[in-house]
Amino acid sequence: MSGEQNAALDDHTVEIWQIIREKLRADFGATAYRYWLEPVGLIGVEAGVARLGAPTRAMRDWVTQHYLDRIQALWHAEDPNVHFVEINIVSGSNAGVAGARRASDTPESRPAQNTSSRDTRRQIQRETQHETQNSRSHGNAAPQTAQYSQKSNGRTAIASMFDDGISAALDPRYTFDNFVIGKPNEFAYAAARRLAEAESVPFNPLFLYGGVGLGKTHLMHAIAWHIRRTQPHRTVIYLSAEKFMYRFIRALRDKNTVDFKDQFRSVDVLMVDDVQFISGKDSTQEEFFHTFNALVDQGRQIIVSADKSPSDLEDIEERLRSRLGSGLVADIHATTYELRLGILESKAERQAVELPQRVMEFLAHKITANVRELEGALNRVIAHSQLVGREISLEMVQDVLHDVLRASERRVSIEEIQKRVAEQFNIKVSDMHSARRARAVARPRQVAMYLSKQLTTHSLPEIGRKFGGRDHTTVMHAVRKIEELHTTDPSLSEDIDLLRRMLEG
């Protein structure tokens, strides 16, 4: 614990934390408190942010997901100057600073040593549920607890959604401050920032789309963190489309759809990630459509992300596609060299690691797929340097990342595909960008579009731009046409297989 952190632990702050702990025990019951909340300790308060410490990552994630909103509301009620609560991992004895007795201080408070973690969790859930039922039957529920409904702006909000694990945990690294802005993402960033800072709904929905690892999830987490920090009274739910579908199916199975509808239709901000995963799921799409309409009608904010634009989503009902595209659609393009270099500089600075300029330029040139792969490569280099004690150099990077670099070199560009296809069908590369519609030119162009979709990570609009600025629907038609001919035209199928082998080899 640093001197700065200790200095922030004045008597008043410690007293507030003790009051909050007692309220948490009353709200959630002795069992949940003993296992999950008692080990969490106070670090300090600074600039409107209360910082707590959890002894393990698992405990930090669990408390963040299930109890953080209640802790934040309690703290703001005790001290209006505190607008945000942050939970960090503090190993060893530091985790219980300024707390009451830690769970491990008494034998009766510890889980049995020979009980598996899964059995322990089930036992905790059973005991917690039992305590909740008892408190309900005796009328002992505290107002505005996470187990009961609470009034907000003249309406009923189901506050138990966080305790039930509906909202996924937010990654503390994914904030606006940590987002590196460049031409490919500046519009999406500006839209996300505007929405997060607005007190009313500026556009509905905000639809973010782009390839894997380009920053969609980062922006969604950043919006949620900003709203929770600056407008703690607003209820924010973030989850994947897959989890939305899972919870809906479970509600159908349990014949409990009324609670499901109440939970999702009473939030202020609903954020659904990777909405393409409900493609072909008719019942889930219908429920999402009605949830969407209910929230929009009430003036609540919806934010959605996908790997394609609304019009490109396959097996999605037309009415839902129309709704998704009715607000602001912001795409995130593939990274540029300048953006990748900026990301590397930012990551190295945050990790307090000195990276030679030659190394950063080399990585920015070589690893072009997405930000996630770039960050993974950087983390691997830093870890190798720290664990082995080897100085970071260009030679060291080439040695450590030999497999990543080899895979990256095998990636095909759209330009290379166009060149190979033009050679195979004996046409000019310029014909790929021309407006000529003669079959001798149009068919090879369609083959090139098809291979670009199959062998690169570019989106349909990006591919269209590489073929003379064509619309994404043209690319979609080309892909479907070649897929059909691939099975019915043996000669063309042979040409395509040959081109694929040459390009991938």
PDB file of N, CA and C in Angstrom, residues 355-420:
ATOM      1  N   LEU A 355      10.149   0.570 -25.349  1.00  0.00           N
ATOM      2  CA  LEU A 355      10.257  -0.200 -26.579  1.00  0.00           C
ATOM      3  C   LEU A 355      11.046   0.605 -27.602  1.00  0.00           C
ATOM      4  N   PRO A 356      12.098   0.034 -28.165  1.00  0.00           N
ATOM      5  CA  PRO A 356      12.842   0.743 -29.215  1.00  0.00           C
ATOM      6  C   PRO A 356      11.910   1.103 -30.373  1.00  0.00           C
ATOM      7  N   GLN A 357      12.119   2.269 -30.968  1.00  0.00           N
ATOM      8  CA  GLN A 357      11.264   2.721 -32.060  1.00  0.00           C
ATOM      9  C   GLN A 357      11.245   1.718 -33.210  1.00  0.00           C
ATOM     10  N   ARG A 358      12.417   1.115 -33.487  1.00  0.00           N
ATOM     11  CA  ARG A 358      12.501   0.136 -34.579  1.00  0.00           C
ATOM     12  C   ARG A 358      11.578  -1.050 -34.326  1.00  0.00           C
ATOM     13  N   VAL A 359      11.466  -1.459 -33.056  1.00  0.00           N
ATOM     14  CA  VAL A 359      10.615  -2.601 -32.702  1.00  0.00           C
ATOM     15  C   VAL A 359       9.150  -2.257 -32.926  1.00  0.00           C
ATOM     16  N   MET A 360       8.744  -1.063 -32.481  1.00  0.00           N
ATOM     17  CA  MET A 360       7.340  -0.663 -32.653  1.00  0.00           C
ATOM     18  C   MET A 360       6.984  -0.534 -34.134  1.00  0.00           C
ATOM     19  N   GLU A 361       7.883   0.030 -34.915  1.00  0.00           N
ATOM     20  CA  GLU A 361       7.625   0.180 -36.347  1.00  0.00           C
ATOM     21  C   GLU A 361       7.542  -1.188 -37.025  1.00  0.00           C
ATOM     22  N   PHE A 362       8.395  -2.106 -36.596  1.00  0.00           N
ATOM     23  CA  PHE A 362       8.400  -3.459 -37.156  1.00  0.00           C
ATOM     24  C   PHE A 362       7.072  -4.160 -36.863  1.00  0.00           C
ATOM     25  N   LEU A 363       6.617  -4.094 -35.601  1.00  0.00           N
ATOM     26  CA  LEU A 363       5.365  -4.742 -35.225  1.00  0.00           C
ATOM     27  C   LEU A 363       4.175  -4.111 -35.932  1.00  0.00           C
ATOM     28  N   ALA A 364       4.177  -2.788 -36.042  1.00  0.00           N
ATOM     29  CA  ALA A 364       3.072  -2.087 -36.705  1.00  0.00           C
ATOM     30  C   ALA A 364       2.990  -2.456 -38.180  1.00  0.00           C
ATOM     31  N   HIS A 365       4.137  -2.734 -38.802  1.00  0.00           N
ATOM     32  CA  HIS A 365       4.162  -3.128 -40.211  1.00  0.00           C
ATOM     33  C   HIS A 365       3.735  -4.580 -40.403  1.00  0.00           C
ATOM     34  N   LYS A 366       4.152  -5.445 -39.479  1.00  0.00           N
ATOM     35  CA  LYS A 366       3.994  -6.886 -39.684  1.00  0.00           C
ATOM     36  C   LYS A 366       2.655  -7.448 -39.198  1.00  0.00           C
ATOM     37  N   ILE A 367       2.131  -6.922 -38.094  1.00  0.00           N
ATOM     38  CA  ILE A 367       0.914  -7.491 -37.514  1.00  0.00           C
ATOM     39  C   ILE A 367      -0.242  -6.545 -37.814  1.00  0.00           C
ATOM     40  N   THR A 368      -0.997  -6.877 -38.845  1.00  0.00           N
ATOM     41  CA  THR A 368      -1.998  -5.957 -39.371  1.00  0.00           C
ATOM     42  C   THR A 368      -3.433  -6.453 -39.218  1.00  0.00           C
ATOM     43  N   ALA A 369      -3.640  -7.673 -38.693  1.00  0.00           N
ATOM     44  CA  ALA A 369      -4.988  -8.265 -38.676  1.00  0.00           C
ATOM     45  C   ALA A 369      -5.947  -7.453 -37.825  1.00  0.00           C
ATOM     46  N   ASN A 370      -5.620  -7.274 -36.542  1.00  0.00           N
ATOM     47  CA  ASN A 370      -6.495  -6.515 -35.645  1.00  0.00           C
ATOM     48  C   ASN A 370      -5.731  -6.100 -34.404  1.00  0.00           C
ATOM     49  N   VAL A 371      -6.364  -5.248 -33.619  1.00  0.00           N
ATOM     50  CA  VAL A 371      -5.730  -4.691 -32.422  1.00  0.00           C
ATOM     51  C   VAL A 371      -5.464  -5.780 -31.390  1.00  0.00           C
ATOM     52  N   ARG A 372      -6.383  -6.719 -31.274  1.00  0.00           N
ATOM     53  CA  ARG A 372      -6.244  -7.776 -30.268  1.00  0.00           C
ATOM     54  C   ARG A 372      -4.978  -8.597 -30.511  1.00  0.00           C
ATOM     55  N   GLU A 373      -4.717  -8.930 -31.766  1.00  0.00           N
ATOM     56  CA  GLU A 373      -3.518  -9.705 -32.095  1.00  0.00           C
ATOM     57  C   GLU A 373      -2.260  -8.875 -31.861  1.00  0.00           C
ATOM     58  N   LEU A 374      -2.352  -7.590 -32.154  1.00  0.00           N
ATOM     59  CA  LEU A 374      -1.212  -6.692 -31.932  1.00  0.00           C
ATOM     60  C   LEU A 374      -0.888  -6.595 -30.443  1.00  0.00           C
ATOM     61  N   GLU A 375      -1.924  -6.426 -29.615  1.00  0.00           N
ATOM     62  CA  GLU A 375      -1.710  -6.355 -28.164  1.00  0.00           C
ATOM     63  C   GLU A 375      -1.151  -7.665 -27.624  1.00  0.00           C
ATOM     64  N   GLY A 376      -1.667  -8.777 -28.149  1.00  0.00           N
ATOM     65  CA  GLY A 376      -1.170 -10.080 -27.707  1.00  0.00           C
ATOM     66  C   GLY A 376       0.305 -10.254 -28.008  1.00  0.00           C
ATOM     67  N   ALA A 377       0.720  -9.804 -29.195  1.00  0.00           N
ATOM     68  CA  ALA A 377       2.133  -9.906 -29.567  1.00  0.00           C
ATOM     69  C   ALA A 377       2.991  -9.046 -28.653  1.00  0.00           C
ATOM     70  N   LEU A 378       2.521  -7.829 -28.364  1.00  0.00           N
ATOM     71  CA  LEU A 378       3.273  -6.936 -27.479  1.00  0.00           C
ATOM     72  C   LEU A 378       3.385  -7.530 -26.078  1.00  0.00           C
ATOM     73  N   ASN A 379       2.285  -8.064 -25.549  1.00  0.00           N
ATOM     74  CA  ASN A 379       2.314  -8.665 -24.206  1.00  0.00           C
ATOM     75  C   ASN A 379       3.280  -9.845 -24.157  1.00  0.00           C
ATOM     76  N   ARG A 380       3.322 -10.598 -25.233  1.00  0.00           N
ATOM     77  CA  ARG A 380       4.218 -11.750 -25.292  1.00  0.00           C
ATOM     78  C   ARG A 380       5.682 -11.308 -25.257  1.00  0.00           C
ATOM     79  N   VAL A 381       5.997 -10.254 -25.983  1.00  0.00           N
ATOM     80  CA  VAL A 381       7.368  -9.722 -26.009  1.00  0.00           C
ATOM     81  C   VAL A 381       7.764  -9.199 -24.633  1.00  0.00           C
ATOM     82  N   ILE A 382       6.861  -8.433 -24.006  1.00  0.00           N
ATOM     83  CA  ILE A 382       7.157  -7.864 -22.691  1.00  0.00           C
ATOM     84  C   ILE A 382       7.331  -8.966 -21.650  1.00  0.00           C
ATOM     85  N   ALA A 383       6.441  -9.960 -21.672  1.00  0.00           N
ATOM     86  CA  ALA A 383       6.537 -11.061 -20.710  1.00  0.00           C
ATOM     87  C   ALA A 383       7.844 -11.827 -20.879  1.00  0.00           C
ATOM     88  N   HIS A 384       8.228 -12.090 -22.120  1.00  0.00           N
ATOM     89  CA  HIS A 384       9.474 -12.804 -22.368  1.00  0.00           C
ATOM     90  C   HIS A 384      10.667 -12.004 -21.840  1.00  0.00           C
ATOM     91  N   SER A 385      10.641 -10.710 -22.070  1.00  0.00           N
ATOM     92  CA  SER A 385      11.740  -9.849 -21.604  1.00  0.00           C
ATOM     93  C   SER A 385      11.848  -9.868 -20.084  1.00  0.00           C
ATOM     94  N   GLN A 386      10.693  -9.773 -19.406  1.00  0.00           N
ATOM     95  CA  GLN A 386      10.704  -9.704 -17.941  1.00  0.00           C
ATOM     96  C   GLN A 386      11.022 -11.046 -17.296  1.00  0.00           C
ATOM     97  N   LEU A 387      10.525 -12.134 -17.882  1.00  0.00           N
ATOM     98  CA  LEU A 387      10.729 -13.441 -17.274  1.00  0.00           C
ATOM     99  C   LEU A 387      12.118 -14.005 -17.550  1.00  0.00           C
ATOM    100  N   VAL A 388      12.619 -13.760 -18.749  1.00  0.00           N
ATOM    101  CA  VAL A 388      13.917 -14.314 -19.140  1.00  0.00           C
ATOM    102  C   VAL A 388      15.038 -13.313 -18.872  1.00  0.00           C
ATOM    103  N   GLY A 389      14.676 -12.037 -18.751  1.00  0.00           N
ATOM    104  CA  GLY A 389      15.688 -11.016 -18.528  1.00  0.00           C
ATOM    105  C   GLY A 389      16.424 -10.632 -19.784  1.00  0.00           C
ATOM    106  N   ARG A 390      15.757 -10.755 -20.916  1.00  0.00           N
ATOM    107  CA  ARG A 390      16.388 -10.449 -22.196  1.00  0.00           C
ATOM    108  C   ARG A 390      15.959  -9.071 -22.682  1.00  0.00           C
ATOM    109  N   GLU A 391      16.884  -8.288 -23.122  1.00  0.00           N
ATOM    110  CA  GLU A 391      16.589  -6.938 -23.585  1.00  0.00           C
ATOM    111  C   GLU A 391      15.756  -6.988 -24.872  1.00  0.00           C
ATOM    112  N   ILE A 392      14.772  -6.091 -24.953  1.00  0.00           N
ATOM    113  CA  ILE A 392      13.907  -6.056 -26.132  1.00  0.00           C
ATOM    114  C   ILE A 392      14.656  -5.433 -27.303  1.00  0.00           C
ATOM    115  N   SER A 393      14.781  -6.209 -28.362  1.00  0.00           N
ATOM    116  CA  SER A 393      15.446  -5.736 -29.573  1.00  0.00           C
ATOM    117  C   SER A 393      14.710  -6.322 -30.774  1.00  0.00           C
ATOM    118  N   LEU A 394      15.069  -5.866 -31.955  1.00  0.00           N
ATOM    119  CA  LEU A 394      14.423  -6.371 -33.161  1.00  0.00           C
ATOM    120  C   LEU A 394      14.678  -7.866 -33.327  1.00  0.00           C
ATOM    121  N   GLU A 395      15.894  -8.296 -33.046  1.00  0.00           N
ATOM    122  CA  GLU A 395      16.241  -9.713 -33.174  1.00  0.00           C
ATOM    123  C   GLU A 395      15.445 -10.558 -32.176  1.00  0.00           C
ATOM    124  N   MET A 396      15.315 -10.030 -30.940  1.00  0.00           N
ATOM    125  CA  MET A 396      14.581 -10.754 -29.906  1.00  0.00           C
ATOM    126  C   MET A 396      13.102 -10.888 -30.292  1.00  0.00           C
ATOM    127  N   VAL A 397      12.508  -9.823 -30.839  1.00  0.00           N
ATOM    128  CA  VAL A 397      11.108  -9.847 -31.254  1.00  0.00           C
ATOM    129  C   VAL A 397      10.899 -10.858 -32.372  1.00  0.00           C
ATOM    130  N   GLN A 398      11.804 -10.886 -33.352  1.00  0.00           N
ATOM    131  CA  GLN A 398      11.683 -11.838 -34.453  1.00  0.00           C
ATOM    132  C   GLN A 398      11.787 -13.279 -33.960  1.00  0.00           C
ATOM    133  N   ASP A 399      12.596 -13.489 -32.941  1.00  0.00           N
ATOM    134  CA  ASP A 399      12.768 -14.823 -32.373  1.00  0.00           C
ATOM    135  C   ASP A 399      11.528 -15.245 -31.583  1.00  0.00           C
ATOM    136  N   VAL A 400      11.029 -14.354 -30.717  1.00  0.00           N
ATOM    137  CA  VAL A 400       9.891 -14.676 -29.842  1.00  0.00           C
ATOM    138  C   VAL A 400       8.598 -14.821 -30.637  1.00  0.00           C
ATOM    139  N   LEU A 401       8.420 -14.005 -31.661  1.00  0.00           N
ATOM    140  CA  LEU A 401       7.158 -13.982 -32.412  1.00  0.00           C
ATOM    141  C   LEU A 401       7.269 -14.681 -33.771  1.00  0.00           C
ATOM    142  N   HIS A 402       8.178 -15.627 -33.895  1.00  0.00           N
ATOM    143  CA  HIS A 402       8.407 -16.241 -35.207  1.00  0.00           C
ATOM    144  C   HIS A 402       7.146 -16.878 -35.783  1.00  0.00           C
ATOM    145  N   ASP A 403       6.336 -17.531 -34.915  1.00  0.00           N
ATOM    146  CA  ASP A 403       5.115 -18.179 -35.419  1.00  0.00           C
ATOM    147  C   ASP A 403       4.055 -17.162 -35.826  1.00  0.00           C
ATOM    148  N   VAL A 404       3.912 -16.090 -35.022  1.00  0.00           N
ATOM    149  CA  VAL A 404       2.936 -15.040 -35.330  1.00  0.00           C
ATOM    150  C   VAL A 404       3.309 -14.326 -36.625  1.00  0.00           C
ATOM    151  N   LEU A 405       4.591 -14.025 -36.772  1.00  0.00           N
ATOM    152  CA  LEU A 405       5.050 -13.311 -37.967  1.00  0.00           C
ATOM    153  C   LEU A 405       4.906 -14.180 -39.211  1.00  0.00           C
ATOM    154  N   ARG A 406       5.150 -15.470 -39.061  1.00  0.00           N
ATOM    155  CA  ARG A 406       5.022 -16.373 -40.202  1.00  0.00           C
ATOM    156  C   ARG A 406       3.562 -16.459 -40.654  1.00  0.00           C
ATOM    157  N   ALA A 407       2.645 -16.539 -39.686  1.00  0.00           N
ATOM    158  CA  ALA A 407       1.221 -16.590 -40.019  1.00  0.00           C
ATOM    159  C   ALA A 407       0.760 -15.281 -40.639  1.00  0.00           C
ATOM    160  N   SER A 408       1.303 -14.165 -40.128  1.00  0.00           N
ATOM    161  CA  SER A 408       0.921 -12.852 -40.653  1.00  0.00           C
ATOM    162  C   SER A 408       1.390 -12.680 -42.090  1.00  0.00           C
ATOM    163  N   GLU A 409       2.574 -13.199 -42.401  1.00  0.00           N
ATOM    164  CA  GLU A 409       3.110 -13.077 -43.756  1.00  0.00           C
ATOM    165  C   GLU A 409       2.285 -13.864 -44.762  1.00  0.00           C
ATOM    166  N   ARG A 410       1.591 -14.924 -44.313  1.00  0.00           N
ATOM    167  CA  ARG A 410       0.787 -15.733 -45.210  1.00  0.00           C
ATOM    168  C   ARG A 410      -0.557 -15.081 -45.541  1.00  0.00           C
ATOM    169  N   ARG A 411      -0.906 -14.016 -44.813  1.00  0.00           N
ATOM    170  CA  ARG A 411      -2.188 -13.377 -45.071  1.00  0.00           C
ATOM    171  C   ARG A 411      -2.210 -12.727 -46.444  1.00  0.00           C
ATOM    172  N   VAL A 412      -3.343 -12.817 -47.076  1.00  0.00           N
ATOM    173  CA  VAL A 412      -3.484 -12.356 -48.447  1.00  0.00           C
ATOM    174  C   VAL A 412      -4.136 -10.973 -48.458  1.00  0.00           C
ATOM    175  N   SER A 413      -3.696 -10.116 -49.351  1.00  0.00           N
ATOM    176  CA  SER A 413      -4.317  -8.805 -49.526  1.00  0.00           C
ATOM    177  C   SER A 413      -5.291  -8.852 -50.694  1.00  0.00           C
ATOM    178  N   ILE A 414      -6.231  -7.919 -50.701  1.00  0.00           N
ATOM    179  CA  ILE A 414      -7.194  -7.846 -51.802  1.00  0.00           C
ATOM    180  C   ILE A 414      -6.475  -7.546 -53.117  1.00  0.00           C
ATOM    181  N   GLU A 415      -5.446  -6.701 -53.044  1.00  0.00           N
ATOM    182  CA  GLU A 415      -4.678  -6.361 -54.237  1.00  0.00           C
ATOM    183  C   GLU A 415      -4.025  -7.600 -54.854  1.00  0.00           C
ATOM    184  N   GLU A 416      -3.487  -8.476 -53.999  1.00  0.00           N
ATOM    185  CA  GLU A 416      -2.861  -9.699 -54.498  1.00  0.00           C
ATOM    186  C   GLU A 416      -3.900 -10.621 -55.133  1.00  0.00           C
ATOM    187  N   ILE A 417      -5.071 -10.688 -54.497  1.00  0.00           N
ATOM    188  CA  ILE A 417      -6.149 -11.515 -55.057  1.00  0.00           C
ATOM    189  C   ILE A 417      -6.543 -11.002 -56.439  1.00  0.00           C
ATOM    190  N   GLN A 418      -6.711  -9.701 -56.566  1.00  0.00           N
ATOM    191  CA  GLN A 418      -7.081  -9.118 -57.856  1.00  0.00           C
ATOM    192  C   GLN A 418      -6.044  -9.429 -58.927  1.00  0.00           C
ATOM    193  N   LYS A 419      -4.769  -9.337 -58.552  1.00  0.00           N
ATOM    194  CA  LYS A 419      -3.691  -9.589 -59.501  1.00  0.00           C
ATOM    195  C   LYS A 419      -3.695 -11.048 -59.964  1.00  0.00           C
ATOM    196  N   ARG A 420      -3.832 -11.982 -59.020  1.00  0.00           N
ATOM    197  CA  ARG A 420      -3.818 -13.412 -59.357  1.00  0.00           C
ATOM    198  C   ARG A 420      -5.017 -13.793 -60.215  1.00  0.00           C
TER     199      ARG A 420
END
